[in-house]
Amino acid sequence: MISAAYAAGDAVHHAPFYATPEFWVAMAFFAVVAFAARPVLKAVVSALDARSAAIQTKLDEARSLREDAQTLLADYQRRQRDALKEVDVILRHATEEALRLKVEAEEAFEKGVSRREQQALERIKLAEHAALSEVRGMAVDLGIKAAEMLIVKHLDDAAANTLVDESIKSVLIKMH
């Protein structure tokens, strides 16, 4: 009996490898995996490529927006420097004008005409006030233009409506 079982065991071990059911199950498994892997890999690769392209597009857009923002910042800084230079010129001119009027006032004082001295002092005040008003007006205009550009560029409709409502309320409060 043992020899029969041993002989049967030898018979199983001597069968060719392709005659075993395990071989055919493994072959079927590898065949299914091989046929299914190609379309799945293509779908995964195309999805990854599409996502990569979308990310690259967003990165390019972000770079472009950053460059635009840097350009805009440089432009605003240049405008601010120009405005400050213009303010300096106006103040220098106002100072020169004030000094000139002061000299005229001293000459009028030396001549003994007090009335002319008063007129010169009034002119100095008016010139200084006009220069300051002009500087303030220009600064306000520049501020309004800059704010308008920023608001137009970065403010959506809902926020704009809210800002307008708040401004109207503020004006009404200040008027009363």
mmCIF file of C-alpha atoms in Angstrom:
data_model
loop_
_atom_site.group_PDB
_atom_site.id
_atom_site.type_symbol
_atom_site.label_atom_id
_atom_site.label_comp_id
_atom_site.label_asym_id
_atom_site.label_seq_id
_atom_site.Cartn_x
_atom_site.Cartn_y
_atom_site.Cartn_z
ATOM 1 C CA MET A 1 0.000 0.000 0.000
ATOM 2 C CA ILE A 2 2.746 2.366 0.833
ATOM 3 C CA SER A 3 4.469 1.472 -2.359
ATOM 4 C CA ALA A 4 1.273 2.196 -4.348
ATOM 5 C CA ALA A 5 0.946 5.621 -2.710
ATOM 6 C CA TYR A 6 4.610 6.214 -3.297
ATOM 7 C CA ALA A 7 4.225 5.195 -6.935
ATOM 8 C CA ALA A 8 1.204 7.511 -7.276
ATOM 9 C CA GLY A 9 3.194 10.351 -5.710
ATOM 10 C CA ASP A 10 5.994 9.724 -8.180
ATOM 11 C CA ALA A 11 3.505 9.803 -11.029
ATOM 12 C CA VAL A 12 2.285 13.258 -9.994
ATOM 13 C CA HIS A 13 5.780 14.561 -9.742
ATOM 14 C CA HIS A 14 6.722 13.257 -13.153
ATOM 15 C CA ALA A 15 3.820 14.916 -15.021
ATOM 16 C CA PRO A 16 4.833 17.814 -17.282
ATOM 17 C CA PHE A 17 4.389 21.284 -15.730
ATOM 18 C CA TYR A 18 1.822 22.377 -18.329
ATOM 19 C CA ALA A 19 -0.443 19.484 -17.434
ATOM 20 C CA THR A 20 -1.154 20.783 -13.928
ATOM 21 C CA PRO A 21 -4.248 22.885 -13.170
ATOM 22 C CA GLU A 22 -2.163 25.392 -11.182
ATOM 23 C CA PHE A 23 -0.189 26.212 -14.333
ATOM 24 C CA TRP A 24 -3.336 26.938 -16.357
ATOM 25 C CA VAL A 25 -4.894 29.013 -13.564
ATOM 26 C CA ALA A 26 -1.694 31.049 -13.356
ATOM 27 C CA MET A 27 -1.618 31.439 -17.152
ATOM 28 C CA ALA A 28 -5.258 32.582 -17.206
ATOM 29 C CA PHE A 29 -4.549 35.059 -14.400
ATOM 30 C CA PHE A 30 -1.524 36.525 -16.197
ATOM 31 C CA ALA A 31 -3.458 36.709 -19.476
ATOM 32 C CA VAL A 32 -6.337 38.614 -17.851
ATOM 33 C CA VAL A 33 -3.922 40.938 -16.075
ATOM 34 C CA ALA A 34 -1.952 41.501 -19.308
ATOM 35 C CA PHE A 35 -5.093 42.340 -21.342
ATOM 36 C CA ALA A 36 -6.569 44.575 -18.640
ATOM 37 C CA ALA A 37 -3.311 46.335 -17.723
ATOM 38 C CA ARG A 38 -2.770 48.134 -21.052
ATOM 39 C CA PRO A 39 -6.098 50.088 -21.154
ATOM 40 C CA VAL A 40 -5.930 50.764 -17.428
ATOM 41 C CA LEU A 41 -2.366 52.054 -17.729
ATOM 42 C CA LYS A 42 -3.341 54.214 -20.725
ATOM 43 C CA ALA A 43 -6.251 55.694 -18.781
ATOM 44 C CA VAL A 44 -4.068 56.359 -15.728
ATOM 45 C CA VAL A 45 -1.279 57.881 -17.824
ATOM 46 C CA SER A 46 -3.700 60.109 -19.778
ATOM 47 C CA ALA A 47 -5.377 61.246 -16.547
ATOM 48 C CA LEU A 48 -1.978 62.045 -15.027
ATOM 49 C CA ASP A 49 -0.928 63.876 -18.215
ATOM 50 C CA ALA A 50 -4.144 65.924 -18.188
ATOM 51 C CA ARG A 51 -3.667 66.799 -14.538
ATOM 52 C CA SER A 52 -0.031 67.678 -15.165
ATOM 53 C CA ALA A 53 -1.067 69.946 -18.052
ATOM 54 C CA ALA A 54 -3.732 71.622 -15.889
ATOM 55 C CA ILE A 55 -1.224 72.187 -13.104
ATOM 56 C CA GLN A 56 1.319 73.568 -15.577
ATOM 57 C CA THR A 57 -1.340 75.916 -16.977
ATOM 58 C CA LYS A 58 -2.159 77.140 -13.489
ATOM 59 C CA LEU A 59 1.531 77.627 -12.717
ATOM 60 C CA ASP A 60 2.007 79.596 -15.929
ATOM 61 C CA GLU A 61 -1.031 81.710 -15.122
ATOM 62 C CA ALA A 62 0.270 82.305 -11.592
ATOM 63 C CA ARG A 63 3.667 83.346 -12.979
ATOM 64 C CA SER A 64 1.950 85.683 -15.417
ATOM 65 C CA LEU A 65 -0.191 87.195 -12.662
ATOM 66 C CA ARG A 66 2.880 87.600 -10.466
ATOM 67 C CA GLU A 67 4.744 89.358 -13.273
ATOM 68 C CA ASP A 68 1.733 91.601 -13.898
ATOM 69 C CA ALA A 69 1.524 92.403 -10.201
ATOM 70 C CA GLN A 70 5.238 93.213 -10.074
ATOM 71 C CA THR A 71 4.893 95.433 -13.124
ATOM 72 C CA LEU A 72 1.897 97.182 -11.604
ATOM 73 C CA LEU A 73 3.726 97.615 -8.302
ATOM 74 C CA ALA A 74 6.744 99.070 -10.081
ATOM 75 C CA ASP A 75 4.454 101.414 -12.009
ATOM 76 C CA TYR A 76 2.735 102.587 -8.835
ATOM 77 C CA GLN A 77 6.076 103.048 -7.103
ATOM 78 C CA ARG A 78 7.326 105.082 -10.076
ATOM 79 C CA ARG A 79 4.177 107.192 -10.015
ATOM 80 C CA GLN A 80 4.573 107.713 -6.278
ATOM 81 C CA ARG A 81 8.193 108.808 -6.746
ATOM 82 C CA ASP A 82 7.130 111.153 -9.550
ATOM 83 C CA ALA A 83 4.361 112.576 -7.376
ATOM 84 C CA LEU A 84 6.785 113.107 -4.487
ATOM 85 C CA LYS A 85 9.237 114.844 -6.829
ATOM 86 C CA GLU A 86 6.434 117.050 -8.092
ATOM 87 C CA VAL A 87 5.411 117.832 -4.519
ATOM 88 C CA ASP A 88 9.023 118.762 -3.739
ATOM 89 C CA VAL A 89 9.157 121.041 -6.772
ATOM 90 C CA ILE A 90 5.884 122.675 -5.783
ATOM 91 C CA LEU A 91 7.060 123.133 -2.200
ATOM 92 C CA ARG A 92 10.387 124.556 -3.380
ATOM 93 C CA HIS A 93 8.531 126.902 -5.691
ATOM 94 C CA ALA A 94 6.193 127.893 -2.872
ATOM 95 C CA THR A 95 9.177 128.450 -0.564
ATOM 96 C CA GLU A 96 10.938 130.544 -3.200
ATOM 97 C CA GLU A 97 7.749 132.485 -3.780
ATOM 98 C CA ALA A 98 7.342 133.004 -0.040
ATOM 99 C CA LEU A 99 10.927 134.224 0.229
ATOM 100 C CA ARG A 100 10.419 136.594 -2.688
ATOM 101 C CA LEU A 101 7.289 137.981 -1.146
ATOM 102 C CA LYS A 102 9.087 138.318 2.172
ATOM 103 C CA VAL A 103 11.821 140.389 0.521
ATOM 104 C CA GLU A 104 9.173 142.569 -1.067
ATOM 105 C CA ALA A 105 7.522 142.961 2.313
ATOM 106 C CA GLU A 106 10.828 143.975 3.913
ATOM 107 C CA GLU A 107 11.381 146.555 1.192
ATOM 108 C CA ALA A 108 7.889 147.869 1.741
ATOM 109 C CA PHE A 109 8.581 148.030 5.473
ATOM 110 C CA GLU A 110 11.801 149.930 4.831
ATOM 111 C CA LYS A 111 9.865 152.473 2.813
ATOM 112 C CA GLY A 112 7.548 152.895 5.730
ATOM 113 C CA VAL A 113 4.361 151.856 4.029
ATOM 114 C CA SER A 114 2.544 149.631 6.475
ATOM 115 C CA ARG A 115 -0.314 149.095 4.085
ATOM 116 C CA ARG A 116 1.955 147.551 1.479
ATOM 117 C CA GLU A 117 3.471 145.356 4.188
ATOM 118 C CA GLN A 118 0.034 143.961 5.016
ATOM 119 C CA GLN A 119 -0.690 143.257 1.369
ATOM 120 C CA ALA A 120 2.602 141.383 0.967
ATOM 121 C CA LEU A 121 1.901 139.261 4.047
ATOM 122 C CA GLU A 122 -1.545 138.459 2.696
ATOM 123 C CA ARG A 123 -0.042 137.480 -0.631
ATOM 124 C CA ILE A 124 2.412 135.171 1.134
ATOM 125 C CA LYS A 125 -0.416 133.501 2.991
ATOM 126 C CA LEU A 126 -2.493 133.192 -0.156
ATOM 127 C CA ALA A 127 0.437 131.788 -2.123
ATOM 128 C CA GLU A 128 1.231 129.279 0.590
ATOM 129 C CA HIS A 129 -2.418 128.349 0.930
ATOM 130 C CA ALA A 130 -2.783 128.031 -2.835
ATOM 131 C CA ALA A 131 0.365 125.924 -3.055
ATOM 132 C CA LEU A 132 -0.774 123.706 -0.199
ATOM 133 C CA SER A 133 -4.245 123.455 -1.703
ATOM 134 C CA GLU A 134 -2.748 122.597 -5.064
ATOM 135 C CA VAL A 135 -0.470 119.975 -3.500
ATOM 136 C CA ARG A 136 -3.353 118.546 -1.521
ATOM 137 C CA GLY A 137 -5.553 118.557 -4.606
ATOM 138 C CA MET A 138 -2.911 116.772 -6.642
ATOM 139 C CA ALA A 139 -2.300 114.274 -3.854
ATOM 140 C CA VAL A 140 -6.040 113.670 -3.562
ATOM 141 C CA ASP A 141 -6.351 113.288 -7.335
ATOM 142 C CA LEU A 142 -3.454 110.830 -7.425
ATOM 143 C CA GLY A 143 -4.883 108.919 -4.482
ATOM 144 C CA ILE A 144 -8.315 108.812 -6.108
ATOM 145 C CA LYS A 145 -6.866 107.626 -9.403
ATOM 146 C CA ALA A 146 -4.789 104.946 -7.709
ATOM 147 C CA ALA A 147 -7.714 103.834 -5.565
ATOM 148 C CA GLU A 148 -9.985 103.832 -8.600
ATOM 149 C CA MET A 149 -7.547 101.681 -10.546
ATOM 150 C CA LEU A 150 -7.169 99.272 -7.646
ATOM 151 C CA ILE A 151 -10.901 99.137 -7.040
ATOM 152 C CA VAL A 152 -11.704 98.581 -10.697
ATOM 153 C CA LYS A 153 -9.058 95.876 -10.942
ATOM 154 C CA HIS A 154 -9.704 93.986 -7.707
ATOM 155 C CA LEU A 155 -13.270 94.754 -6.521
ATOM 156 C CA ASP A 156 -16.191 92.531 -7.433
ATOM 157 C CA ASP A 157 -19.766 93.870 -7.766
ATOM 158 C CA ALA A 158 -20.972 92.794 -4.329
ATOM 159 C CA ALA A 159 -18.022 94.398 -2.553
ATOM 160 C CA ALA A 160 -18.398 97.538 -4.709
ATOM 161 C CA ASN A 161 -22.060 97.901 -3.759
ATOM 162 C CA THR A 162 -21.199 97.457 -0.081
ATOM 163 C CA LEU A 163 -18.422 100.050 -0.353
ATOM 164 C CA VAL A 164 -20.746 102.558 -2.066
ATOM 165 C CA ASP A 165 -23.415 102.077 0.609
ATOM 166 C CA GLU A 166 -20.867 102.597 3.394
ATOM 167 C CA SER A 167 -19.487 105.705 1.691
ATOM 168 C CA ILE A 168 -22.961 107.224 1.326
ATOM 169 C CA LYS A 169 -23.668 106.565 5.009
ATOM 170 C CA SER A 170 -20.317 108.129 5.965
ATOM 171 C CA VAL A 171 -21.006 111.251 3.893
ATOM 172 C CA LEU A 172 -24.486 111.612 5.358
ATOM 173 C CA ILE A 173 -23.080 111.304 8.902
ATOM 174 C CA LYS A 174 -20.376 113.900 8.193
ATOM 175 C CA MET A 175 -22.905 116.295 6.660
ATOM 176 C CA HIS A 176 -25.027 116.290 9.793
#
